[in-house]
Amino acid sequence: MKAMELSCKENQAVLTLNKEAVIPVREKGQLLIKVAAAAVNRTDLVAKETGNLPKGNAILGVEVSGIVVESDTDLFPCGSRVMGLVNGGGYAEYVVMNVGNAMPLSDQLTFEEGAAIPEVFLTAYQTLFWLGNLTTAQTVLIHAGASGVGTAAIQLAKQLSSAKIAVTASSAEKLALCRKLGADSLINYREEAFSQKIIEETGGRGADLILDFIGASYWEQNLASIAVDGYLILIGILGGAIVKDVNLMTLLQKRITVKGTLLTPRSDAYKAKLTKEFVARTNKLFAAGRLKPIIDSVFQLENVENAHRYMESNKNKGKIILTVN
Amino acid sequence: MKAMELSCKENQAVLTLNKEAVIPVREKGQLLIKVAAAAVNRTDLVAKETGNLPKGNAILGVEVSGIVVESDTDLFPCGSRVMGLVNGGGYAEYVVMNVGNAMPLSDQLTFEEGAAIPEVFLTAYQTLFWLGNLTTAQTVLIHAGASGVGTAAIQLAKQLSSAKIAVTASSAEKLALCRKLGADSLINYREEAFSQKIIEETGGRGADLILDFIGASYWEQNLASIAVDGYLILIGILGGAIVKDVNLMTLLQKRITVKGTLLTPRSDAYKAKLTKEFVARTNKLFAAGRLKPIIDSVFQLENVENAHRYMESNKNKGKIILTVN
């Protein structure tokens, strides 16, 4: 099969096409998938840079869509359209996927759309509902609202909770996308302090849940924005990792919960449980078009290095997809 | 009735005896208690110092034991022995208590013991089970093991979980008390780095739950001690509030949950729910002597200023009790 494999060229990690890669061998409880599309994730860039490969797999890629070609379960017989997380290996013609991670791909969605769903929607779902207690929240603040996880989180909060949804983004264009997806309150963080706006708009109460990808540079404003008994869920540190002078008394007085999380390193069992609940609550919403994967751009698998450079430039709104023909 | 009331003397807040204080008026859903004993809490010292009085009550004291003398509920008829949290007013001959906060005081316990239970045991219970997910923990680390909340937490973890219990304290004598109450691993933090010992003793895994009163000065070691998916519950900042350089990446990579909490400012409804669950799970254990309130010393109500100075000196192991005759 063909696959984009990681190799070293003049001391630099690069992805090169191998047309003779070995088709992975399915174990019991796994599906063999003929890949139609895969998505690019930041974790792929980190793996390429550091050489820390998921499960030692020289083929990157943690989410795909495609057609089942080998199976031992009636849930996903051969010919089924599926999407889901994989433990590496997605940048290829074939990949194995644990049955627990497989999700049915509705006929209403294209394969490109299917590949754009698993990582960002599962991350957003886990963060909002399993970690962030969204069900009881009056107000949720979603930073980087136009990002992959941001666009998924806005839609999930809109469809599955009654919380007021506030978002931050850096441009009017990005905020317009957030509005379209269901955001109630739009904050251009370049033009105003988001904490002040959140406090104003909630009558001094603050946000019950904050979903943050930024980290250090937002810490002070996040703590000022958060309500008593609020949750701050950290899923990225694009704004730096080191916070100077953290005042623990604020955590005590406001009874704040801060949780850090990453989805990719979690166990197969955890991902399977999350996938199962997610499918049960969202399958019909995707089929009805009430939840929509947001695709920024589509590259051919062979052009994956261009797709990586594009992600590094931070210009994308929504997912970057690779198609495998 | 007599009560120790807060007043101002030469620009200093002092507690003085008022023999003609007005007996508080019970509302529907409340009990009037003839107080037998009250306990001293750090929140009393803070209220005295800052003038921020709980519910504006000039009589301090947030937990008592005594006998019901007025009631409108069959749950606690007149003559019942009770203990529980009150919204201030405990340093007096009579106090009102919400029925939801009242707990039956077993005949096997003295009133002094009853007054030593509510605040520390409810705080420890809430922290371990409601916030800290102790039920699934393999190892819990309890700092200040010989303190009021510490001694309660060790016993509750021993009786109601199968977790291995590690404690820190500053002396062999305090650690001996912790051992007697059920601690498995004893760490004198003056003689060794607790993080190193925890990592060694858990085979590199770390503690799943840390109960911390210390704050800033323990932050780095706490993060080094904690297991993946672990909980760090902050209920005090005796070691300072400001942490220099918090690395958020550690929170993400270890998927750590940090929660700050204080019990006293929480709502009556919250306390009532906590009290109800606590009574259901611990009533028989107290009656059987398997849970024991730890009393350091007993003062007459009139000598409360001495009791406060003693607490300020940080020498107590267990609770400081005031008796009201």
mmCIF file of N, CA, C and O in Angstrom, chain A residues 108-181:
data_model
loop_
_atom_site.group_PDB
_atom_site.id
_atom_site.type_symbol
_atom_site.label_atom_id
_atom_site.label_comp_id
_atom_site.label_asym_id
_atom_site.label_seq_id
_atom_site.Cartn_x
_atom_site.Cartn_y
_atom_site.Cartn_z
ATOM 1 N N GLN A 108 -25.159 11.014 4.921
ATOM 2 C CA GLN A 108 -25.294 12.451 4.619
ATOM 3 C C GLN A 108 -23.936 13.171 4.629
ATOM 4 O O GLN A 108 -23.841 14.320 4.211
ATOM 5 N N LEU A 109 -22.898 12.503 5.131
ATOM 6 C CA LEU A 109 -21.595 13.165 5.241
ATOM 7 C C LEU A 109 -20.602 12.567 4.247
ATOM 8 O O LEU A 109 -20.630 11.367 3.975
ATOM 9 N N THR A 110 -19.711 13.414 3.738
ATOM 10 C CA THR A 110 -18.639 12.924 2.866
ATOM 11 C C THR A 110 -17.532 12.321 3.721
ATOM 12 O O THR A 110 -17.476 12.515 4.938
ATOM 13 N N PHE A 111 -16.613 11.593 3.077
ATOM 14 C CA PHE A 111 -15.475 11.058 3.816
ATOM 15 C C PHE A 111 -14.586 12.176 4.375
ATOM 16 O O PHE A 111 -14.045 12.066 5.465
ATOM 17 N N GLU A 112 -14.447 13.260 3.610
ATOM 18 C CA GLU A 112 -13.663 14.393 4.114
ATOM 19 C C GLU A 112 -14.282 14.918 5.415
ATOM 20 O O GLU A 112 -13.581 15.214 6.380
ATOM 21 N N GLU A 113 -15.599 15.023 5.414
ATOM 22 C CA GLU A 113 -16.272 15.492 6.636
ATOM 23 C C GLU A 113 -16.076 14.491 7.782
ATOM 24 O O GLU A 113 -15.855 14.876 8.924
ATOM 25 N N GLY A 114 -16.159 13.208 7.455
ATOM 26 C CA GLY A 114 -15.974 12.187 8.491
ATOM 27 C C GLY A 114 -14.608 12.258 9.143
ATOM 28 O O GLY A 114 -14.475 12.134 10.363
ATOM 29 N N ALA A 115 -13.570 12.493 8.347
ATOM 30 C CA ALA A 115 -12.211 12.576 8.905
ATOM 31 C C ALA A 115 -12.034 13.822 9.761
ATOM 32 O O ALA A 115 -11.128 13.896 10.595
ATOM 33 N N ALA A 116 -12.920 14.797 9.560
ATOM 34 C CA ALA A 116 -12.802 16.063 10.299
ATOM 35 C C ALA A 116 -13.499 16.011 11.656
ATOM 36 O O ALA A 116 -13.428 16.949 12.442
ATOM 37 N N ILE A 117 -14.163 14.903 11.956
ATOM 38 C CA ILE A 117 -14.975 14.841 13.170
ATOM 39 C C ILE A 117 -14.255 14.292 14.416
ATOM 40 O O ILE A 117 -14.271 14.937 15.470
ATOM 41 N N PRO A 118 -13.617 13.121 14.357
ATOM 42 C CA PRO A 118 -13.271 12.426 15.615
ATOM 43 C C PRO A 118 -12.474 13.257 16.632
ATOM 44 O O PRO A 118 -12.942 13.465 17.753
ATOM 45 N N GLU A 119 -11.300 13.719 16.269
ATOM 46 C CA GLU A 119 -10.420 14.341 17.271
ATOM 47 C C GLU A 119 -11.044 15.599 17.886
ATOM 48 O O GLU A 119 -11.110 15.741 19.102
ATOM 49 N N VAL A 120 -11.516 16.499 17.058
ATOM 50 C CA VAL A 120 -12.002 17.766 17.632
ATOM 51 C C VAL A 120 -13.342 17.612 18.343
ATOM 52 O O VAL A 120 -13.559 18.191 19.410
ATOM 53 N N PHE A 121 -14.223 16.807 17.782
ATOM 54 C CA PHE A 121 -15.530 16.661 18.439
ATOM 55 C C PHE A 121 -15.425 15.821 19.713
ATOM 56 O O PHE A 121 -16.070 16.130 20.716
ATOM 57 N N LEU A 122 -14.615 14.762 19.678
ATOM 58 C CA LEU A 122 -14.461 13.963 20.905
ATOM 59 C C LEU A 122 -13.757 14.785 21.989
ATOM 60 O O LEU A 122 -14.126 14.730 23.159
ATOM 61 N N THR A 123 -12.737 15.548 21.591
ATOM 62 C CA THR A 123 -12.046 16.411 22.570
ATOM 63 C C THR A 123 -13.021 17.421 23.160
ATOM 64 O O THR A 123 -13.079 17.618 24.376
ATOM 65 N N ALA A 124 -13.786 18.062 22.295
ATOM 66 C CA ALA A 124 -14.734 19.070 22.779
ATOM 67 C C ALA A 124 -15.794 18.427 23.672
ATOM 68 O O ALA A 124 -16.137 18.947 24.733
ATOM 69 N N TYR A 125 -16.288 17.273 23.261
ATOM 70 C CA TYR A 125 -17.322 16.592 24.053
ATOM 71 C C TYR A 125 -16.788 16.214 25.432
ATOM 72 O O TYR A 125 -17.421 16.482 26.464
ATOM 73 N N GLN A 126 -15.618 15.582 25.446
ATOM 74 C CA GLN A 126 -14.993 15.167 26.705
ATOM 75 C C GLN A 126 -14.771 16.370 27.622
ATOM 76 O O GLN A 126 -15.080 16.342 28.811
ATOM 77 N N THR A 127 -14.256 17.426 27.030
ATOM 78 C CA THR A 127 -13.915 18.612 27.805
ATOM 79 C C THR A 127 -15.161 19.271 28.384
ATOM 80 O O THR A 127 -15.199 19.620 29.564
ATOM 81 N N LEU A 128 -16.178 19.419 27.560
ATOM 82 C CA LEU A 128 -17.386 20.116 28.002
ATOM 83 C C LEU A 128 -18.200 19.280 28.993
ATOM 84 O O LEU A 128 -18.664 19.790 30.012
ATOM 85 N N PHE A 129 -18.381 17.993 28.684
ATOM 86 C CA PHE A 129 -19.347 17.202 29.460
ATOM 87 C C PHE A 129 -18.692 16.315 30.515
ATOM 88 O O PHE A 129 -19.196 16.216 31.631
ATOM 89 N N TRP A 130 -17.585 15.668 30.195
ATOM 90 C CA TRP A 130 -16.962 14.788 31.179
ATOM 91 C C TRP A 130 -16.107 15.549 32.185
ATOM 92 O O TRP A 130 -16.058 15.221 33.350
ATOM 93 N N LEU A 131 -15.430 16.588 31.715
ATOM 94 C CA LEU A 131 -14.518 17.308 32.613
ATOM 95 C C LEU A 131 -15.110 18.615 33.111
ATOM 96 O O LEU A 131 -14.818 19.044 34.210
ATOM 97 N N GLY A 132 -15.917 19.265 32.288
ATOM 98 C CA GLY A 132 -16.297 20.642 32.591
ATOM 99 C C GLY A 132 -17.704 20.827 33.121
ATOM 100 O O GLY A 132 -18.106 21.937 33.427
ATOM 101 N N ASN A 133 -18.464 19.735 33.237
ATOM 102 C CA ASN A 133 -19.760 19.844 33.901
ATOM 103 C C ASN A 133 -20.673 20.839 33.194
ATOM 104 O O ASN A 133 -21.405 21.589 33.845
ATOM 105 N N LEU A 134 -20.651 20.849 31.861
ATOM 106 C CA LEU A 134 -21.409 21.856 31.112
ATOM 107 C C LEU A 134 -22.907 21.820 31.403
ATOM 108 O O LEU A 134 -23.581 22.853 31.370
ATOM 109 N N THR A 135 -23.409 20.628 31.722
ATOM 110 C CA THR A 135 -24.857 20.468 31.875
ATOM 111 C C THR A 135 -25.457 21.480 32.846
ATOM 112 O O THR A 135 -26.579 21.940 32.651
ATOM 113 N N THR A 136 -24.718 21.825 33.886
ATOM 114 C CA THR A 136 -25.264 22.756 34.874
ATOM 115 C C THR A 136 -24.774 24.196 34.659
ATOM 116 O O THR A 136 -25.107 25.082 35.442
ATOM 117 N N ALA A 137 -23.982 24.423 33.617
ATOM 118 C CA ALA A 137 -23.394 25.757 33.425
ATOM 119 C C ALA A 137 -24.399 26.750 32.855
ATOM 120 O O ALA A 137 -25.194 26.408 31.991
ATOM 121 N N GLN A 138 -24.361 27.979 33.363
ATOM 122 C CA GLN A 138 -25.166 29.046 32.779
ATOM 123 C C GLN A 138 -24.436 29.700 31.616
ATOM 124 O O GLN A 138 -25.037 30.109 30.639
ATOM 125 N N THR A 139 -23.112 29.807 31.762
ATOM 126 C CA THR A 139 -22.301 30.459 30.733
ATOM 127 C C THR A 139 -21.027 29.651 30.504
ATOM 128 O O THR A 139 -20.352 29.276 31.452
ATOM 129 N N VAL A 140 -20.728 29.398 29.239
ATOM 130 C CA VAL A 140 -19.456 28.771 28.892
ATOM 131 C C VAL A 140 -18.663 29.731 28.015
ATOM 132 O O VAL A 140 -19.226 30.386 27.140
ATOM 133 N N LEU A 141 -17.372 29.850 28.303
ATOM 134 C CA LEU A 141 -16.480 30.695 27.502
ATOM 135 C C LEU A 141 -15.537 29.778 26.738
ATOM 136 O O LEU A 141 -14.797 28.999 27.342
ATOM 137 N N ILE A 142 -15.575 29.870 25.413
ATOM 138 C CA ILE A 142 -14.744 29.027 24.556
ATOM 139 C C ILE A 142 -13.713 29.908 23.857
ATOM 140 O O ILE A 142 -14.070 30.758 23.043
ATOM 141 N N HIS A 143 -12.441 29.700 24.228
ATOM 142 C CA HIS A 143 -11.385 30.485 23.580
ATOM 143 C C HIS A 143 -11.054 29.872 22.224
ATOM 144 O O HIS A 143 -11.281 28.689 21.992
ATOM 145 N N ALA A 144 -10.465 30.682 21.358
ATOM 146 C CA ALA A 144 -10.104 30.222 20.010
ATOM 147 C C ALA A 144 -11.318 29.580 19.350
ATOM 148 O O ALA A 144 -11.277 28.455 18.853
ATOM 149 N N GLY A 145 -12.406 30.319 19.354
ATOM 150 C CA GLY A 145 -13.688 29.789 18.901
ATOM 151 C C GLY A 145 -13.697 29.302 17.463
ATOM 152 O O GLY A 145 -14.496 28.436 17.107
ATOM 153 N N ALA A 146 -12.812 29.825 16.620
ATOM 154 C CA ALA A 146 -12.801 29.421 15.214
ATOM 155 C C ALA A 146 -11.841 28.266 14.945
ATOM 156 O O ALA A 146 -11.703 27.827 13.808
ATOM 157 N N SER A 147 -11.172 27.776 15.978
ATOM 158 C CA SER A 147 -10.256 26.642 15.800
ATOM 159 C C SER A 147 -11.048 25.359 15.627
ATOM 160 O O SER A 147 -12.277 25.346 15.740
ATOM 161 N N GLY A 148 -10.358 24.271 15.359
ATOM 162 C CA GLY A 148 -11.033 22.984 15.182
ATOM 163 C C GLY A 148 -11.864 22.607 16.388
ATOM 164 O O GLY A 148 -13.072 22.380 16.293
ATOM 165 N N VAL A 149 -11.206 22.536 17.563
ATOM 166 C CA VAL A 149 -11.944 22.165 18.770
ATOM 167 C C VAL A 149 -12.958 23.255 19.127
ATOM 168 O O VAL A 149 -14.063 22.961 19.585
ATOM 169 N N GLY A 150 -12.596 24.513 18.887
ATOM 170 C CA GLY A 150 -13.510 25.615 19.192
ATOM 171 C C GLY A 150 -14.819 25.501 18.429
ATOM 172 O O GLY A 150 -15.909 25.593 19.009
ATOM 173 N N THR A 151 -14.734 25.274 17.111
ATOM 174 C CA THR A 151 -15.964 25.176 16.302
ATOM 175 C C THR A 151 -16.807 23.968 16.725
ATOM 176 O O THR A 151 -18.039 24.035 16.721
ATOM 177 N N ALA A 152 -16.138 22.879 17.099
ATOM 178 C CA ALA A 152 -16.883 21.710 17.581
ATOM 179 C C ALA A 152 -17.549 22.013 18.918
ATOM 180 O O ALA A 152 -18.710 21.663 19.156
ATOM 181 N N ALA A 153 -16.803 22.690 19.808
ATOM 182 C CA ALA A 153 -17.323 22.972 21.148
ATOM 183 C C ALA A 153 -18.528 23.908 21.098
ATOM 184 O O ALA A 153 -19.516 23.720 21.817
ATOM 185 N N ILE A 154 -18.472 24.918 20.245
ATOM 186 C CA ILE A 154 -19.609 25.846 20.119
ATOM 187 C C ILE A 154 -20.864 25.069 19.716
ATOM 188 O O ILE A 154 -21.939 25.213 20.317
ATOM 189 N N GLN A 155 -20.725 24.211 18.708
ATOM 190 C CA GLN A 155 -21.893 23.460 18.212
ATOM 191 C C GLN A 155 -22.439 22.496 19.257
ATOM 192 O O GLN A 155 -23.649 22.377 19.442
ATOM 193 N N LEU A 156 -21.545 21.780 19.938
ATOM 194 C CA LEU A 156 -21.994 20.813 20.950
ATOM 195 C C LEU A 156 -22.687 21.528 22.106
ATOM 196 O O LEU A 156 -23.720 21.072 22.610
ATOM 197 N N ALA A 157 -22.112 22.662 22.530
ATOM 198 C CA ALA A 157 -22.733 23.422 23.621
ATOM 199 C C ALA A 157 -24.112 23.914 23.190
ATOM 200 O O ALA A 157 -25.071 23.892 23.964
ATOM 201 N N LYS A 158 -24.223 24.348 21.928
ATOM 202 C CA LYS A 158 -25.502 24.855 21.417
ATOM 203 C C LYS A 158 -26.557 23.747 21.351
ATOM 204 O O LYS A 158 -27.713 23.944 21.744
ATOM 205 N N GLN A 159 -26.157 22.580 20.863
ATOM 206 C CA GLN A 159 -27.126 21.503 20.642
ATOM 207 C C GLN A 159 -27.445 20.728 21.917
ATOM 208 O O GLN A 159 -28.539 20.183 22.038
ATOM 209 N N LEU A 160 -26.496 20.623 22.837
ATOM 210 C CA LEU A 160 -26.662 19.702 23.965
ATOM 211 C C LEU A 160 -26.704 20.379 25.329
ATOM 212 O O LEU A 160 -26.642 19.713 26.359
ATOM 213 N N SER A 161 -26.762 21.707 25.365
ATOM 214 C CA SER A 161 -26.893 22.399 26.657
ATOM 215 C C SER A 161 -27.699 23.663 26.449
ATOM 216 O O SER A 161 -27.968 24.054 25.320
ATOM 217 N N SER A 162 -28.067 24.275 27.547
ATOM 218 C CA SER A 162 -28.780 25.550 27.426
ATOM 219 C C SER A 162 -27.895 26.704 27.883
ATOM 220 O O SER A 162 -28.367 27.805 28.152
ATOM 221 N N ALA A 163 -26.600 26.442 27.973
ATOM 222 C CA ALA A 163 -25.675 27.486 28.431
ATOM 223 C C ALA A 163 -25.549 28.602 27.400
ATOM 224 O O ALA A 163 -25.632 28.364 26.193
ATOM 225 N N LYS A 164 -25.342 29.801 27.892
ATOM 226 C CA LYS A 164 -24.984 30.922 27.032
ATOM 227 C C LYS A 164 -23.533 30.716 26.590
ATOM 228 O O LYS A 164 -22.674 30.379 27.408
ATOM 229 N N ILE A 165 -23.267 30.910 25.297
ATOM 230 C CA ILE A 165 -21.949 30.595 24.749
ATOM 231 C C ILE A 165 -21.208 31.876 24.376
ATOM 232 O O ILE A 165 -21.629 32.617 23.490
ATOM 233 N N ALA A 166 -20.102 32.135 25.073
ATOM 234 C CA ALA A 166 -19.247 33.268 24.735
ATOM 235 C C ALA A 166 -17.976 32.733 24.078
ATOM 236 O O ALA A 166 -17.489 31.665 24.455
ATOM 237 N N VAL A 167 -17.471 33.443 23.081
ATOM 238 C CA VAL A 167 -16.256 32.992 22.409
ATOM 239 C C VAL A 167 -15.278 34.145 22.245
ATOM 240 O O VAL A 167 -15.670 35.308 22.173
ATOM 241 N N THR A 168 -13.995 33.784 22.158
ATOM 242 C CA THR A 168 -12.987 34.756 21.760
ATOM 243 C C THR A 168 -12.379 34.312 20.433
ATOM 244 O O THR A 168 -12.277 33.120 20.162
ATOM 245 N N ALA A 169 -12.006 35.281 19.634
ATOM 246 C CA ALA A 169 -11.249 35.008 18.403
ATOM 247 C C ALA A 169 -10.564 36.312 18.016
ATOM 248 O O ALA A 169 -10.789 37.364 18.629
ATOM 249 N N SER A 170 -9.730 36.248 16.970
ATOM 250 C CA SER A 170 -8.859 37.394 16.668
ATOM 251 C C SER A 170 -9.359 38.271 15.532
ATOM 252 O O SER A 170 -8.723 39.264 15.224
ATOM 253 N N SER A 171 -10.476 37.905 14.882
ATOM 254 C CA SER A 171 -10.923 38.731 13.752
ATOM 255 C C SER A 171 -12.439 38.677 13.627
ATOM 256 O O SER A 171 -13.088 37.733 14.096
ATOM 257 N N ALA A 172 -12.976 39.658 12.956
ATOM 258 C CA ALA A 172 -14.421 39.733 12.717
ATOM 259 C C ALA A 172 -14.877 38.536 11.888
ATOM 260 O O ALA A 172 -15.956 37.985 12.100
ATOM 261 N N GLU A 173 -14.028 38.107 10.953
ATOM 262 C CA GLU A 173 -14.375 36.992 10.084
ATOM 263 C C GLU A 173 -14.514 35.696 10.912
ATOM 264 O O GLU A 173 -15.465 34.937 10.751
ATOM 265 N N LYS A 174 -13.546 35.470 11.812
ATOM 266 C CA LYS A 174 -13.611 34.283 12.658
ATOM 267 C C LYS A 174 -14.827 34.346 13.591
ATOM 268 O O LYS A 174 -15.509 33.350 13.828
ATOM 269 N N LEU A 175 -15.099 35.523 14.109
ATOM 270 C CA LEU A 175 -16.242 35.666 15.015
ATOM 271 C C LEU A 175 -17.564 35.446 14.284
ATOM 272 O O LEU A 175 -18.514 34.908 14.856
ATOM 273 N N ALA A 176 -17.602 35.819 13.004
ATOM 274 C CA ALA A 176 -18.822 35.593 12.222
ATOM 275 C C ALA A 176 -19.085 34.096 12.077
ATOM 276 O O ALA A 176 -20.240 33.642 12.163
ATOM 277 N N LEU A 177 -18.026 33.323 11.888
ATOM 278 C CA LEU A 177 -18.171 31.865 11.831
ATOM 279 C C LEU A 177 -18.725 31.344 13.159
ATOM 280 O O LEU A 177 -19.646 30.513 13.192
ATOM 281 N N CYS A 178 -18.159 31.854 14.268
ATOM 282 C CA CYS A 178 -18.621 31.425 15.607
ATOM 283 C C CYS A 178 -20.104 31.738 15.789
ATOM 284 O O CYS A 178 -20.866 30.916 16.314
ATOM 285 N N ARG A 179 -20.506 32.898 15.367
ATOM 286 C CA ARG A 179 -21.908 33.315 15.465
ATOM 287 C C ARG A 179 -22.796 32.338 14.695
ATOM 288 O O ARG A 179 -23.823 31.881 15.191
ATOM 289 N N LYS A 180 -22.364 31.989 13.490
ATOM 290 C CA LYS A 180 -23.124 31.080 12.628
ATOM 291 C C LYS A 180 -23.301 29.712 13.293
ATOM 292 O O LYS A 180 -24.331 29.054 13.151
ATOM 293 N N LEU A 181 -22.296 29.303 14.048
ATOM 294 C CA LEU A 181 -22.338 27.977 14.680
ATOM 295 C C LEU A 181 -23.147 27.975 15.973
ATOM 296 O O LEU A 181 -23.437 26.913 16.510
#
